[in-house]
PDB file of C-alpha atoms in Angstrom:
ATOM      1  CA  MET A1310      12.186   8.924 -17.845  1.00  0.00           C
ATOM      2  CA  ILE A1311      11.045  11.042 -14.899  1.00  0.00           C
ATOM      3  CA  ASP A1312       9.609  13.726 -17.186  1.00  0.00           C
ATOM      4  CA  SER A1313       7.333  11.134 -18.796  1.00  0.00           C
ATOM      5  CA  LEU A1314       5.913   9.917 -15.475  1.00  0.00           C
ATOM      6  CA  PRO A1315       2.768  11.494 -14.026  1.00  0.00           C
ATOM      7  CA  ALA A1316       2.756  13.551 -10.849  1.00  0.00           C
ATOM      8  CA  PHE A1317       0.954  11.837  -7.983  1.00  0.00           C
ATOM      9  CA  TRP A1318      -0.240  12.021  -4.394  1.00  0.00           C
ATOM     10  CA  ALA A1319       0.584   9.233  -1.918  1.00  0.00           C
ATOM     11  CA  VAL A1320      -1.636   7.932   0.870  1.00  0.00           C
ATOM     12  CA  ILE A1321      -0.359   5.678   3.668  1.00  0.00           C
ATOM     13  CA  PRO A1322      -3.040   4.123   5.934  1.00  0.00           C
ATOM     14  CA  ALA A1323      -1.174   3.527   9.201  1.00  0.00           C
ATOM     15  CA  ALA A1324      -3.816   3.340  11.931  1.00  0.00           C
ATOM     16  CA  GLY A1325      -3.573  -0.435  12.475  1.00  0.00           C
ATOM     17  CA  VAL A1326      -1.963  -2.162  15.427  1.00  0.00           C
ATOM     18  CA  GLY A1327      -0.593  -5.318  13.740  1.00  0.00           C
ATOM     19  CA  ALA A1328      -1.698  -7.724  16.461  1.00  0.00           C
ATOM     20  CA  ARG A1329      -0.144 -10.769  14.745  1.00  0.00           C
ATOM     21  CA  MET A1330       3.328  -9.328  15.342  1.00  0.00           C
ATOM     22  CA  ALA A1331       2.812  -9.669  19.128  1.00  0.00           C
ATOM     23  CA  ALA A1332       5.057  -6.607  19.632  1.00  0.00           C
ATOM     24  CA  ASP A1333       5.013  -3.810  22.202  1.00  0.00           C
ATOM     25  CA  ARG A1334       3.952  -1.275  19.578  1.00  0.00           C
ATOM     26  CA  PRO A1335       2.219  -1.161  16.180  1.00  0.00           C
ATOM     27  CA  LYS A1336       4.310  -3.030  13.635  1.00  0.00           C
ATOM     28  CA  GLN A1337       4.908   0.055  11.487  1.00  0.00           C
ATOM     29  CA  TYR A1338       7.015   1.470  14.325  1.00  0.00           C
ATOM     30  CA  LEU A1339       9.315  -1.529  14.712  1.00  0.00           C
ATOM     31  CA  GLN A1340      12.939  -0.959  13.756  1.00  0.00           C
ATOM     32  CA  LEU A1341      14.481  -2.060  10.474  1.00  0.00           C
ATOM     33  CA  GLY A1342      17.913  -0.944   9.371  1.00  0.00           C
ATOM     34  CA  GLY A1343      18.109   1.954  11.815  1.00  0.00           C
ATOM     35  CA  ARG A1344      14.681   3.418  11.026  1.00  0.00           C
ATOM     36  CA  THR A1345      11.087   2.403  11.593  1.00  0.00           C
ATOM     37  CA  ILE A1346       9.219   0.310   9.043  1.00  0.00           C
ATOM     38  CA  LEU A1347       6.915   3.275   8.433  1.00  0.00           C
ATOM     39  CA  GLU A1348       9.820   5.600   7.623  1.00  0.00           C
ATOM     40  CA  HIS A1349      11.080   3.120   5.041  1.00  0.00           C
ATOM     41  CA  SER A1350       7.574   2.806   3.560  1.00  0.00           C
ATOM     42  CA  LEU A1351       7.358   6.582   3.210  1.00  0.00           C
ATOM     43  CA  GLY A1352      10.888   6.934   1.911  1.00  0.00           C
ATOM     44  CA  CYS A1353      10.411   5.630  -1.619  1.00  0.00           C
ATOM     45  CA  PHE A1354       7.716   8.270  -2.212  1.00  0.00           C
ATOM     46  CA  LEU A1355       9.495  11.138  -0.476  1.00  0.00           C
ATOM     47  CA  ASP A1356      12.557  10.460  -2.646  1.00  0.00           C
ATOM     48  CA  HIS A1357      10.503  10.707  -5.858  1.00  0.00           C
ATOM     49  CA  PRO A1358      10.563  14.068  -7.679  1.00  0.00           C
ATOM     50  CA  ASN A1359       7.006  13.617  -9.016  1.00  0.00           C
ATOM     51  CA  LEU A1360       5.419  13.436  -5.566  1.00  0.00           C
ATOM     52  CA  LYS A1361       2.877  16.238  -5.020  1.00  0.00           C
ATOM     53  CA  GLY A1362       2.299  15.439  -1.365  1.00  0.00           C
ATOM     54  CA  LEU A1363       1.716  12.585   1.066  1.00  0.00           C
ATOM     55  CA  VAL A1364      -1.055  11.931   3.601  1.00  0.00           C
ATOM     56  CA  VAL A1365      -0.619   9.520   6.511  1.00  0.00           C
ATOM     57  CA  SER A1366      -3.741   8.217   8.292  1.00  0.00           C
ATOM     58  CA  LEU A1367      -2.916   7.506  11.927  1.00  0.00           C
ATOM     59  CA  ALA A1368      -4.674   6.410  15.081  1.00  0.00           C
ATOM     60  CA  VAL A1369      -5.991   9.446  16.964  1.00  0.00           C
ATOM     61  CA  ASP A1370      -3.885   8.664  20.033  1.00  0.00           C
ATOM     62  CA  ASP A1371      -0.742   7.525  18.176  1.00  0.00           C
ATOM     63  CA  PRO A1372       2.196   8.392  20.495  1.00  0.00           C
ATOM     64  CA  TYR A1373       4.972   7.251  18.150  1.00  0.00           C
ATOM     65  CA  TRP A1374       4.490   9.406  15.052  1.00  0.00           C
ATOM     66  CA  PRO A1375       5.629  12.716  16.647  1.00  0.00           C
ATOM     67  CA  ASN A1376       9.045  11.171  17.367  1.00  0.00           C
ATOM     68  CA  LEU A1377       9.889  10.457  13.710  1.00  0.00           C
ATOM     69  CA  ALA A1378      12.290  12.757  11.879  1.00  0.00           C
ATOM     70  CA  CYS A1379      10.043  12.930   8.807  1.00  0.00           C
ATOM     71  CA  VAL A1380       7.246  14.669  10.750  1.00  0.00           C
ATOM     72  CA  SER A1381       8.810  18.034   9.886  1.00  0.00           C
ATOM     73  CA  ASP A1382       8.687  17.344   6.120  1.00  0.00           C
ATOM     74  CA  PRO A1383       6.272  19.973   4.694  1.00  0.00           C
ATOM     75  CA  ARG A1384       5.003  17.530   2.067  1.00  0.00           C
ATOM     76  CA  ILE A1385       3.489  15.231   4.716  1.00  0.00           C
ATOM     77  CA  ARG A1386       0.059  15.747   6.224  1.00  0.00           C
ATOM     78  CA  ARG A1387      -1.481  13.711   9.046  1.00  0.00           C
ATOM     79  CA  VAL A1388      -5.170  12.783   9.255  1.00  0.00           C
ATOM     80  CA  ASP A1389      -7.123  10.596  11.663  1.00  0.00           C
ATOM     81  CA  GLY A1390      -7.476   6.992  10.594  1.00  0.00           C
ATOM     82  CA  GLY A1391     -10.620   4.889  10.841  1.00  0.00           C
ATOM     83  CA  ALA A1392     -11.500   1.504  12.263  1.00  0.00           C
ATOM     84  CA  GLU A1393     -10.909  -0.097   8.848  1.00  0.00           C
ATOM     85  CA  ARG A1394      -8.372   0.526   6.086  1.00  0.00           C
ATOM     86  CA  SER A1395     -11.059   1.834   3.729  1.00  0.00           C
ATOM     87  CA  ALA A1396     -12.126   4.516   6.222  1.00  0.00           C
ATOM     88  CA  SER A1397      -8.498   5.579   6.754  1.00  0.00           C
ATOM     89  CA  VAL A1398      -7.937   5.938   3.019  1.00  0.00           C
ATOM     90  CA  LEU A1399     -11.220   7.797   2.556  1.00  0.00           C
ATOM     91  CA  ASN A1400     -10.260  10.305   5.269  1.00  0.00           C
ATOM     92  CA  ALA A1401      -6.990  10.933   3.443  1.00  0.00           C
ATOM     93  CA  LEU A1402      -8.789  11.456   0.133  1.00  0.00           C
ATOM     94  CA  LEU A1403     -11.199  13.897   1.778  1.00  0.00           C
ATOM     95  CA  HIS A1404      -8.194  15.841   3.043  1.00  0.00           C
ATOM     96  CA  LEU A1405      -6.680  15.960  -0.443  1.00  0.00           C
ATOM     97  CA  HIS A1406      -9.940  17.287  -1.856  1.00  0.00           C
ATOM     98  CA  ALA A1407     -10.052  19.922   0.882  1.00  0.00           C
ATOM     99  CA  GLN A1408      -6.522  20.977  -0.068  1.00  0.00           C
ATOM    100  CA  GLY A1409      -7.564  21.522  -3.680  1.00  0.00           C
ATOM    101  CA  ALA A1410      -6.466  18.261  -5.305  1.00  0.00           C
ATOM    102  CA  ASP A1411      -8.278  17.488  -8.552  1.00  0.00           C
ATOM    103  CA  ASP A1412     -10.537  14.497  -9.221  1.00  0.00           C
ATOM    104  CA  GLU A1413      -8.258  13.486 -12.108  1.00  0.00           C
ATOM    105  CA  ASP A1414      -5.098  13.475 -10.010  1.00  0.00           C
ATOM    106  CA  TRP A1415      -3.397  10.137  -9.494  1.00  0.00           C
ATOM    107  CA  VAL A1416      -3.301   8.792  -5.942  1.00  0.00           C
ATOM    108  CA  LEU A1417      -1.031   5.922  -4.893  1.00  0.00           C
ATOM    109  CA  VAL A1418      -2.088   4.046  -1.746  1.00  0.00           C
ATOM    110  CA  HIS A1419       0.668   2.038  -0.073  1.00  0.00           C
ATOM    111  CA  ASP A1420       0.757  -0.239   2.966  1.00  0.00           C
ATOM    112  CA  ALA A1421       2.469   1.270   6.012  1.00  0.00           C
ATOM    113  CA  ALA A1422       4.186  -2.075   6.684  1.00  0.00           C
ATOM    114  CA  ARG A1423       5.541  -2.654   3.164  1.00  0.00           C
ATOM    115  CA  PRO A1424       9.016  -1.088   3.498  1.00  0.00           C
ATOM    116  CA  ASN A1425      10.869  -2.774   0.629  1.00  0.00           C
ATOM    117  CA  LEU A1426       9.210  -1.089  -2.368  1.00  0.00           C
ATOM    118  CA  SER A1427      11.827  -0.564  -5.071  1.00  0.00           C
ATOM    119  CA  ARG A1428      12.114   2.649  -7.053  1.00  0.00           C
ATOM    120  CA  ASP A1429      12.063   0.577 -10.241  1.00  0.00           C
ATOM    121  CA  ASP A1430       8.680  -0.910  -9.317  1.00  0.00           C
ATOM    122  CA  LEU A1431       7.281   2.513  -8.424  1.00  0.00           C
ATOM    123  CA  ASP A1432       8.417   3.991 -11.729  1.00  0.00           C
ATOM    124  CA  LYS A1433       7.104   0.964 -13.624  1.00  0.00           C
ATOM    125  CA  LEU A1434       3.665   1.375 -12.044  1.00  0.00           C
ATOM    126  CA  LEU A1435       3.576   5.089 -12.863  1.00  0.00           C
ATOM    127  CA  ALA A1436       4.714   4.520 -16.433  1.00  0.00           C
ATOM    128  CA  GLU A1437       2.379   1.621 -17.221  1.00  0.00           C
ATOM    129  CA  LEU A1438      -0.719   3.311 -15.779  1.00  0.00           C
ATOM    130  CA  ALA A1439      -0.037   6.927 -16.766  1.00  0.00           C
ATOM    131  CA  VAL A1440      -2.867   7.011 -19.307  1.00  0.00           C
ATOM    132  CA  ASP A1441      -4.892   4.012 -18.118  1.00  0.00           C
ATOM    133  CA  PRO A1442      -8.640   4.761 -17.865  1.00  0.00           C
ATOM    134  CA  VAL A1443      -9.002   2.868 -14.565  1.00  0.00           C
ATOM    135  CA  GLY A1444      -5.641   2.454 -12.829  1.00  0.00           C
ATOM    136  CA  GLY A1445      -4.232  -0.614 -11.177  1.00  0.00           C
ATOM    137  CA  LEU A1446      -1.779  -2.091  -8.727  1.00  0.00           C
ATOM    138  CA  LEU A1447       1.479  -3.931  -8.296  1.00  0.00           C
ATOM    139  CA  ALA A1448       0.939  -7.681  -8.051  1.00  0.00           C
ATOM    140  CA  VAL A1449       2.823 -10.967  -8.223  1.00  0.00           C
ATOM    141  CA  PRO A1450       1.662 -14.203  -9.916  1.00  0.00           C
ATOM    142  CA  ALA A1451       1.026 -17.086  -7.518  1.00  0.00           C
ATOM    143  CA  ARG A1452       4.003 -19.442  -7.472  1.00  0.00           C
ATOM    144  CA  ASP A1453       2.918 -22.218  -5.134  1.00  0.00           C
ATOM    145  CA  THR A1454       0.270 -24.874  -5.631  1.00  0.00           C
ATOM    146  CA  LEU A1455      -3.006 -23.556  -4.208  1.00  0.00           C
ATOM    147  CA  LYS A1456      -5.607 -25.612  -2.359  1.00  0.00           C
ATOM    148  CA  ARG A1457      -9.232 -24.858  -1.581  1.00  0.00           C
ATOM    149  CA  VAL A1458     -10.332 -26.349   1.744  1.00  0.00           C
ATOM    150  CA  ASP A1459     -13.551 -26.992   3.633  1.00  0.00           C
ATOM    151  CA  LYS A1460     -14.344 -25.805   7.169  1.00  0.00           C
ATOM    152  CA  SER A1461     -12.558 -28.783   8.687  1.00  0.00           C
ATOM    153  CA  GLY A1462      -9.329 -28.040   6.814  1.00  0.00           C
ATOM    154  CA  ARG A1463      -9.701 -30.840   4.266  1.00  0.00           C
ATOM    155  CA  VAL A1464      -8.699 -30.170   0.671  1.00  0.00           C
ATOM    156  CA  ILE A1465     -11.640 -29.814  -1.713  1.00  0.00           C
ATOM    157  CA  GLU A1466      -9.687 -29.044  -4.868  1.00  0.00           C
ATOM    158  CA  THR A1467      -6.445 -27.735  -6.310  1.00  0.00           C
ATOM    159  CA  VAL A1468      -6.918 -24.231  -7.715  1.00  0.00           C
ATOM    160  CA  ASP A1469      -5.532 -23.202 -11.118  1.00  0.00           C
ATOM    161  CA  ARG A1470      -2.741 -20.871 -10.051  1.00  0.00           C
ATOM    162  CA  SER A1471      -2.231 -19.495 -13.568  1.00  0.00           C
ATOM    163  CA  VAL A1472      -5.143 -17.096 -13.003  1.00  0.00           C
ATOM    164  CA  ILE A1473      -4.269 -16.180  -9.397  1.00  0.00           C
ATOM    165  CA  TRP A1474      -2.187 -13.146  -8.457  1.00  0.00           C
ATOM    166  CA  GLN A1475      -1.196 -11.739  -5.074  1.00  0.00           C
ATOM    167  CA  ALA A1476      -2.239  -8.103  -4.710  1.00  0.00           C
ATOM    168  CA  TYR A1477       0.540  -5.782  -3.513  1.00  0.00           C
ATOM    169  CA  THR A1478       0.823  -2.031  -3.156  1.00  0.00           C
ATOM    170  CA  PRO A1479       1.056   0.733  -4.259  1.00  0.00           C
ATOM    171  CA  GLN A1480      -2.402   0.764  -5.803  1.00  0.00           C
ATOM    172  CA  MET A1481      -2.893   3.651  -8.209  1.00  0.00           C
ATOM    173  CA  PHE A1482      -6.244   5.255  -9.066  1.00  0.00           C
ATOM    174  CA  ARG A1483      -7.740   8.640  -9.911  1.00  0.00           C
ATOM    175  CA  LEU A1484      -8.677  10.589  -6.798  1.00  0.00           C
ATOM    176  CA  GLY A1485     -12.320  11.183  -7.713  1.00  0.00           C
ATOM    177  CA  ALA A1486     -13.049   7.637  -8.856  1.00  0.00           C
ATOM    178  CA  LEU A1487     -11.423   6.060  -5.805  1.00  0.00           C
ATOM    179  CA  HIS A1488     -13.208   8.477  -3.461  1.00  0.00           C
ATOM    180  CA  ARG A1489     -16.593   7.585  -4.956  1.00  0.00           C
ATOM    181  CA  ALA A1490     -15.913   3.844  -4.922  1.00  0.00           C
ATOM    182  CA  LEU A1491     -14.806   3.830  -1.275  1.00  0.00           C
ATOM    183  CA  ALA A1492     -17.619   6.092  -0.091  1.00  0.00           C
ATOM    184  CA  ASP A1493     -20.327   4.140  -1.916  1.00  0.00           C
ATOM    185  CA  SER A1494     -19.004   0.762  -0.799  1.00  0.00           C
ATOM    186  CA  LEU A1495     -18.923   1.906   2.837  1.00  0.00           C
ATOM    187  CA  VAL A1496     -22.531   3.052   2.616  1.00  0.00           C
ATOM    188  CA  ALA A1497     -23.462  -0.322   1.095  1.00  0.00           C
ATOM    189  CA  ASP A1498     -21.538  -2.165   3.848  1.00  0.00           C
ATOM    190  CA  ALA A1499     -19.580  -4.038   1.167  1.00  0.00           C
ATOM    191  CA  VAL A1500     -16.531  -6.111   2.078  1.00  0.00           C
ATOM    192  CA  ILE A1501     -13.551  -4.048   0.896  1.00  0.00           C
ATOM    193  CA  THR A1502     -10.050  -5.357   1.546  1.00  0.00           C
ATOM    194  CA  ASP A1503      -8.031  -2.931  -0.590  1.00  0.00           C
ATOM    195  CA  GLU A1504      -8.533  -0.045  -3.003  1.00  0.00           C
ATOM    196  CA  ALA A1505      -8.701  -2.355  -6.022  1.00  0.00           C
ATOM    197  CA  SER A1506     -11.577  -4.294  -4.459  1.00  0.00           C
ATOM    198  CA  ALA A1507     -13.487  -1.015  -4.029  1.00  0.00           C
ATOM    199  CA  MET A1508     -12.971  -0.216  -7.693  1.00  0.00           C
ATOM    200  CA  GLU A1509     -14.031  -3.756  -8.629  1.00  0.00           C
ATOM    201  CA  TRP A1510     -17.168  -3.346  -6.498  1.00  0.00           C
ATOM    202  CA  ALA A1511     -17.893  -0.184  -8.499  1.00  0.00           C
ATOM    203  CA  GLY A1512     -17.814  -2.246 -11.706  1.00  0.00           C
ATOM    204  CA  LEU A1513     -14.309  -1.338 -12.887  1.00  0.00           C
ATOM    205  CA  LYS A1514     -11.385  -3.604 -13.806  1.00  0.00           C
ATOM    206  CA  PRO A1515      -8.019  -2.516 -12.363  1.00  0.00           C
ATOM    207  CA  ARG A1516      -4.910  -3.545 -14.265  1.00  0.00           C
ATOM    208  CA  LEU A1517      -2.239  -5.723 -12.662  1.00  0.00           C
ATOM    209  CA  ILE A1518       1.378  -4.628 -13.061  1.00  0.00           C
ATOM    210  CA  GLU A1519       3.871  -7.354 -12.189  1.00  0.00           C
ATOM    211  CA  GLY A1520       6.289  -6.239  -9.513  1.00  0.00           C
ATOM    212  CA  ARG A1521       9.020  -7.734  -7.361  1.00  0.00           C
ATOM    213  CA  ALA A1522       8.088 -10.514  -4.953  1.00  0.00           C
ATOM    214  CA  ASP A1523      10.318  -9.003  -2.249  1.00  0.00           C
ATOM    215  CA  ASN A1524       7.958  -6.020  -1.900  1.00  0.00           C
ATOM    216  CA  LEU A1525       7.007  -7.780   1.299  1.00  0.00           C
ATOM    217  CA  LYS A1526       4.276  -6.736   3.750  1.00  0.00           C
ATOM    218  CA  VAL A1527       5.423  -7.263   7.331  1.00  0.00           C
ATOM    219  CA  THR A1528       2.644  -9.289   8.965  1.00  0.00           C
ATOM    220  CA  ARG A1529       4.397 -11.811  11.206  1.00  0.00           C
ATOM    221  CA  PRO A1530       7.697 -11.795  13.124  1.00  0.00           C
ATOM    222  CA  GLU A1531       9.368 -14.003  10.521  1.00  0.00           C
ATOM    223  CA  ASP A1532       8.658 -11.368   7.822  1.00  0.00           C
ATOM    224  CA  LEU A1533      10.605  -8.759   9.741  1.00  0.00           C
ATOM    225  CA  GLU A1534      13.427 -11.184  10.453  1.00  0.00           C
ATOM    226  CA  TRP A1535      13.645 -12.066   6.750  1.00  0.00           C
ATOM    227  CA  LEU A1536      13.931  -8.385   5.832  1.00  0.00           C
ATOM    228  CA  ARG A1537      16.517  -7.733   8.544  1.00  0.00           C
ATOM    229  CA  GLN A1538      18.680 -10.566   7.227  1.00  0.00           C
ATOM    230  CA  ARG A1539      18.256  -9.458   3.617  1.00  0.00           C
ATOM    231  CA  TRP A1540      19.126  -5.854   4.418  1.00  0.00           C
ATOM    232  CA  SER A1541      22.143  -6.846   6.493  1.00  0.00           C
ATOM    233  CA  ASN A1542      23.469  -8.762   3.490  1.00  0.00           C
ATOM    234  CA  ARG A1543      23.356  -5.575   1.409  1.00  0.00           C
ATOM    235  CA  GLY A1544      26.188  -4.105   3.402  1.00  0.00           C
TER     236      GLY A1544
END
């Protein structure tokens, strides 16, 4: 199986502060199962034999990163993050280009605060998109009834959930194409919320690969508590 999967680079934008967690440090440095969230988010990639290297985009004055054990891993490179996710990812892609990475190389971008990515989902993404002309992302179909509301919070309509998916990460695209899409969209001041939206803005159609719903992004305190309880039940 591994031999049939493509080699890839990984990029982790981790310059955010996670204000909604109301914690004493950026959420990616909160503890989960004896390690930080960020270490768990990196771990699934560092454990994969097809990883070519990993770039982490961090705040310039980040005081927490140097204390992590993984800092000494020669496959990891640190770059300065930007004010927005798209700028952080673009800085990482520029670094990969400077290190000799090819435009046709696959790059997987993963949220720093999404620590529960399964190896099965990672391998599924790599396998399904190995020869795809565009690339794509892990996603989950909407399960709940969805409502569209007005500015006062009143329901306008019920949305057809059969065509709605939640975008997860990793998101997997060719280095050159993603670099161009992000750079051009930044120049155009387009609203870009993830790598797939940059590719969509460039006129391309990323493919959705259904993944596990427990590939949770830690955004609020209850997300971290849910993961802590789930992980404690493992043992």
